[in-house]
Amino acid sequence: MKVRDVLKVKGAQVYSIGPDQTVLDAVAILMQHRIGALLVRDGTGTVFGIISERDILGECLRRSADLGRIPVREIMTKDLVVCVPDDDVDYAMGIVTKNRVRHLPIMDGDRVAGLISIGDLVKAGLEEAEYENRYLKEYIQSR
């Protein structure tokens, strides 16, 4: 199974925030859409980084009173770990595990094709295993 197959089921909707918006703005968007991460992009769509719940919680511990003044660019993760649509789901799972990230932007050249979470990858893996199990049972029973 490929990452593009996960995106077909999940959809390509990616929520983002500008680098100069505040951390509180990011919290509002995350809560509004019930998601765990936002890509940080400018008006042209250029990706600068990603901000996740984990980034925000760390900042809450350090400067909670200032969250309405801290720009996203100060706390976002700048070194993105990404996949491409043709990567295998198993490869993507390895990337999130190795890098200890929970959200993975999917890039198709310079274009953002989507954003998947570790939960999306687990779900895809379980569905694939279920399909294989069903196929093997039918094969065995037909003999």
Tab-separated table of C-alpha atoms in Angstrom:
chain	number	residue	atom	x	y	z
A	1	MET	CA	0.000	0.000	0.000
A	2	LYS	CA	1.271	3.461	-0.911
A	3	VAL	CA	0.968	6.788	0.904
A	4	ARG	CA	-1.171	8.046	-1.987
A	5	ASP	CA	-3.727	5.341	-1.098
A	6	VAL	CA	-3.930	6.714	2.444
A	7	LEU	CA	-4.486	10.213	1.044
A	8	LYS	CA	-7.301	8.943	-1.194
A	9	VAL	CA	-9.173	7.750	1.894
A	10	LYS	CA	-8.215	10.593	4.215
A	11	GLY	CA	-8.331	13.408	1.687
A	12	ALA	CA	-5.757	16.021	0.794
A	13	GLN	CA	-7.046	18.792	3.099
A	14	VAL	CA	-4.104	20.385	4.895
A	15	TYR	CA	-4.614	23.128	7.456
A	16	SER	CA	-1.895	25.724	7.753
A	17	ILE	CA	-0.913	28.889	9.548
A	18	GLY	CA	1.303	31.829	8.692
A	19	PRO	CA	4.712	32.158	10.351
A	20	ASP	CA	3.801	35.544	11.858
A	21	GLN	CA	0.528	34.415	13.416
A	22	THR	CA	0.634	33.711	17.143
A	23	VAL	CA	0.791	30.455	19.025
A	24	LEU	CA	-2.719	31.183	20.333
A	25	ASP	CA	-3.884	31.468	16.715
A	26	ALA	CA	-2.395	28.024	16.120
A	27	VAL	CA	-4.194	26.615	19.167
A	28	ALA	CA	-7.494	28.039	17.909
A	29	ILE	CA	-7.077	26.423	14.469
A	30	LEU	CA	-6.013	23.089	15.947
A	31	MET	CA	-9.016	23.027	18.270
A	32	GLN	CA	-11.458	24.225	15.601
A	33	HIS	CA	-10.528	21.373	13.263
A	34	ARG	CA	-9.675	18.811	15.981
A	35	ILE	CA	-6.233	18.124	14.507
A	36	GLY	CA	-2.737	17.805	15.932
A	37	ALA	CA	-0.497	19.800	13.584
A	38	LEU	CA	-0.423	22.682	11.120
A	39	LEU	CA	1.944	23.343	8.260
A	40	VAL	CA	3.534	26.773	8.501
A	41	ARG	CA	3.210	28.493	5.103
A	42	ASP	CA	3.269	31.980	3.716
A	43	GLY	CA	0.693	33.486	1.331
A	44	THR	CA	2.378	31.886	-1.686
A	45	GLY	CA	2.172	28.406	-0.159
A	46	THR	CA	5.876	28.062	0.588
A	47	VAL	CA	6.328	25.628	3.483
A	48	PHE	CA	8.503	26.926	6.320
A	49	GLY	CA	7.876	24.239	8.921
A	50	ILE	CA	5.288	22.487	11.034
A	51	ILE	CA	3.829	23.290	14.428
A	52	SER	CA	2.331	20.515	16.503
A	53	GLU	CA	0.647	20.071	19.848
A	54	ARG	CA	4.004	18.979	21.252
A	55	ASP	CA	5.676	22.247	20.163
A	56	ILE	CA	2.885	24.249	21.790
A	57	LEU	CA	2.927	22.281	25.046
A	58	GLY	CA	6.653	22.906	25.391
A	59	GLU	CA	6.064	26.616	24.961
A	60	CYS	CA	3.212	26.538	27.487
A	61	LEU	CA	5.669	25.225	30.042
A	62	ARG	CA	8.201	27.965	29.294
A	63	ARG	CA	6.096	31.073	28.518
A	64	SER	CA	2.383	30.393	28.896
A	65	ALA	CA	1.501	34.010	29.635
A	66	ASP	CA	3.005	35.151	26.319
A	67	LEU	CA	1.309	32.723	23.904
A	68	GLY	CA	-0.773	35.535	22.409
A	69	ARG	CA	2.406	37.391	21.435
A	70	ILE	CA	4.766	34.601	20.381
A	71	PRO	CA	4.857	34.163	16.581
A	72	VAL	CA	4.600	30.616	15.285
A	73	ARG	CA	7.952	30.960	13.492
A	74	GLU	CA	9.713	31.054	16.878
A	75	ILE	CA	8.557	27.612	17.990
A	76	MET	CA	7.778	25.681	14.792
A	77	THR	CA	9.861	22.706	13.720
A	78	LYS	CA	11.869	23.930	10.746
A	79	ASP	CA	13.544	20.707	9.631
A	80	LEU	CA	10.613	18.829	8.135
A	81	VAL	CA	10.508	15.075	7.838
A	82	VAL	CA	8.433	14.323	4.714
A	83	CYS	CA	7.276	11.527	2.416
A	84	VAL	CA	6.180	11.430	-1.189
A	85	PRO	CA	2.927	9.901	-2.472
A	86	ASP	CA	4.711	6.858	-3.963
A	87	ASP	CA	6.357	5.844	-0.668
A	88	ASP	CA	5.128	2.612	0.906
A	89	VAL	CA	3.058	2.912	4.078
A	90	ASP	CA	5.603	0.681	5.853
A	91	TYR	CA	8.381	3.106	4.884
A	92	ALA	CA	6.339	6.064	6.163
A	93	MET	CA	5.703	4.213	9.430
A	94	GLY	CA	9.447	3.671	9.762
A	95	ILE	CA	10.085	7.369	9.216
A	96	VAL	CA	7.646	8.518	11.904
A	97	THR	CA	9.005	5.910	14.317
A	98	LYS	CA	12.682	6.702	13.689
A	99	ASN	CA	12.205	10.470	13.867
A	100	ARG	CA	9.692	10.365	16.744
A	101	VAL	CA	7.155	12.524	14.895
A	102	ARG	CA	3.404	12.021	14.706
A	103	HIS	CA	2.594	14.069	11.590
A	104	LEU	CA	4.111	13.642	8.168
A	105	PRO	CA	3.711	16.162	5.327
A	106	ILE	CA	3.389	14.499	1.929
A	107	MET	CA	5.218	16.466	-0.764
A	108	ASP	CA	4.756	16.026	-4.499
A	109	GLY	CA	7.658	18.079	-5.780
A	110	ASP	CA	7.152	21.583	-4.351
A	111	ARG	CA	3.423	20.985	-3.848
A	112	VAL	CA	1.912	19.790	-0.573
A	113	ALA	CA	-0.118	16.683	-1.444
A	114	GLY	CA	-1.405	16.116	2.088
A	115	LEU	CA	-0.573	15.559	5.733
A	116	ILE	CA	-0.926	12.189	7.430
A	117	SER	CA	-0.668	11.209	11.055
A	118	ILE	CA	0.689	8.097	12.679
A	119	GLY	CA	-2.948	7.148	13.304
A	120	ASP	CA	-3.657	7.264	9.561
A	121	LEU	CA	-0.691	4.958	8.953
A	122	VAL	CA	-1.744	2.497	11.663
A	123	LYS	CA	-5.287	2.408	10.276
A	124	ALA	CA	-3.983	1.736	6.750
A	125	GLY	CA	-1.720	-1.036	8.013
A	126	LEU	CA	-4.567	-2.690	9.896
A	127	GLU	CA	-6.857	-2.522	6.867
A	128	GLU	CA	-4.179	-4.068	4.671
A	129	ALA	CA	-3.578	-6.874	7.179
A	130	GLU	CA	-7.325	-7.522	7.411
A	131	TYR	CA	-7.582	-7.746	3.617
A	132	GLU	CA	-4.650	-10.172	3.447
A	133	ASN	CA	-6.127	-12.316	6.233
A	134	ARG	CA	-9.477	-12.519	4.484
A	135	TYR	CA	-7.807	-13.400	1.167
A	136	LEU	CA	-5.693	-16.146	2.783
A	137	LYS	CA	-8.718	-17.631	4.600
A	138	GLU	CA	-10.701	-17.745	1.359
A	139	TYR	CA	-7.749	-19.341	-0.420
A	140	ILE	CA	-7.337	-22.020	2.265
A	141	GLN	CA	-11.064	-22.766	2.415
A	142	SER	CA	-11.348	-23.166	-1.346
A	143	ARG	CA	-8.858	-26.069	-1.418
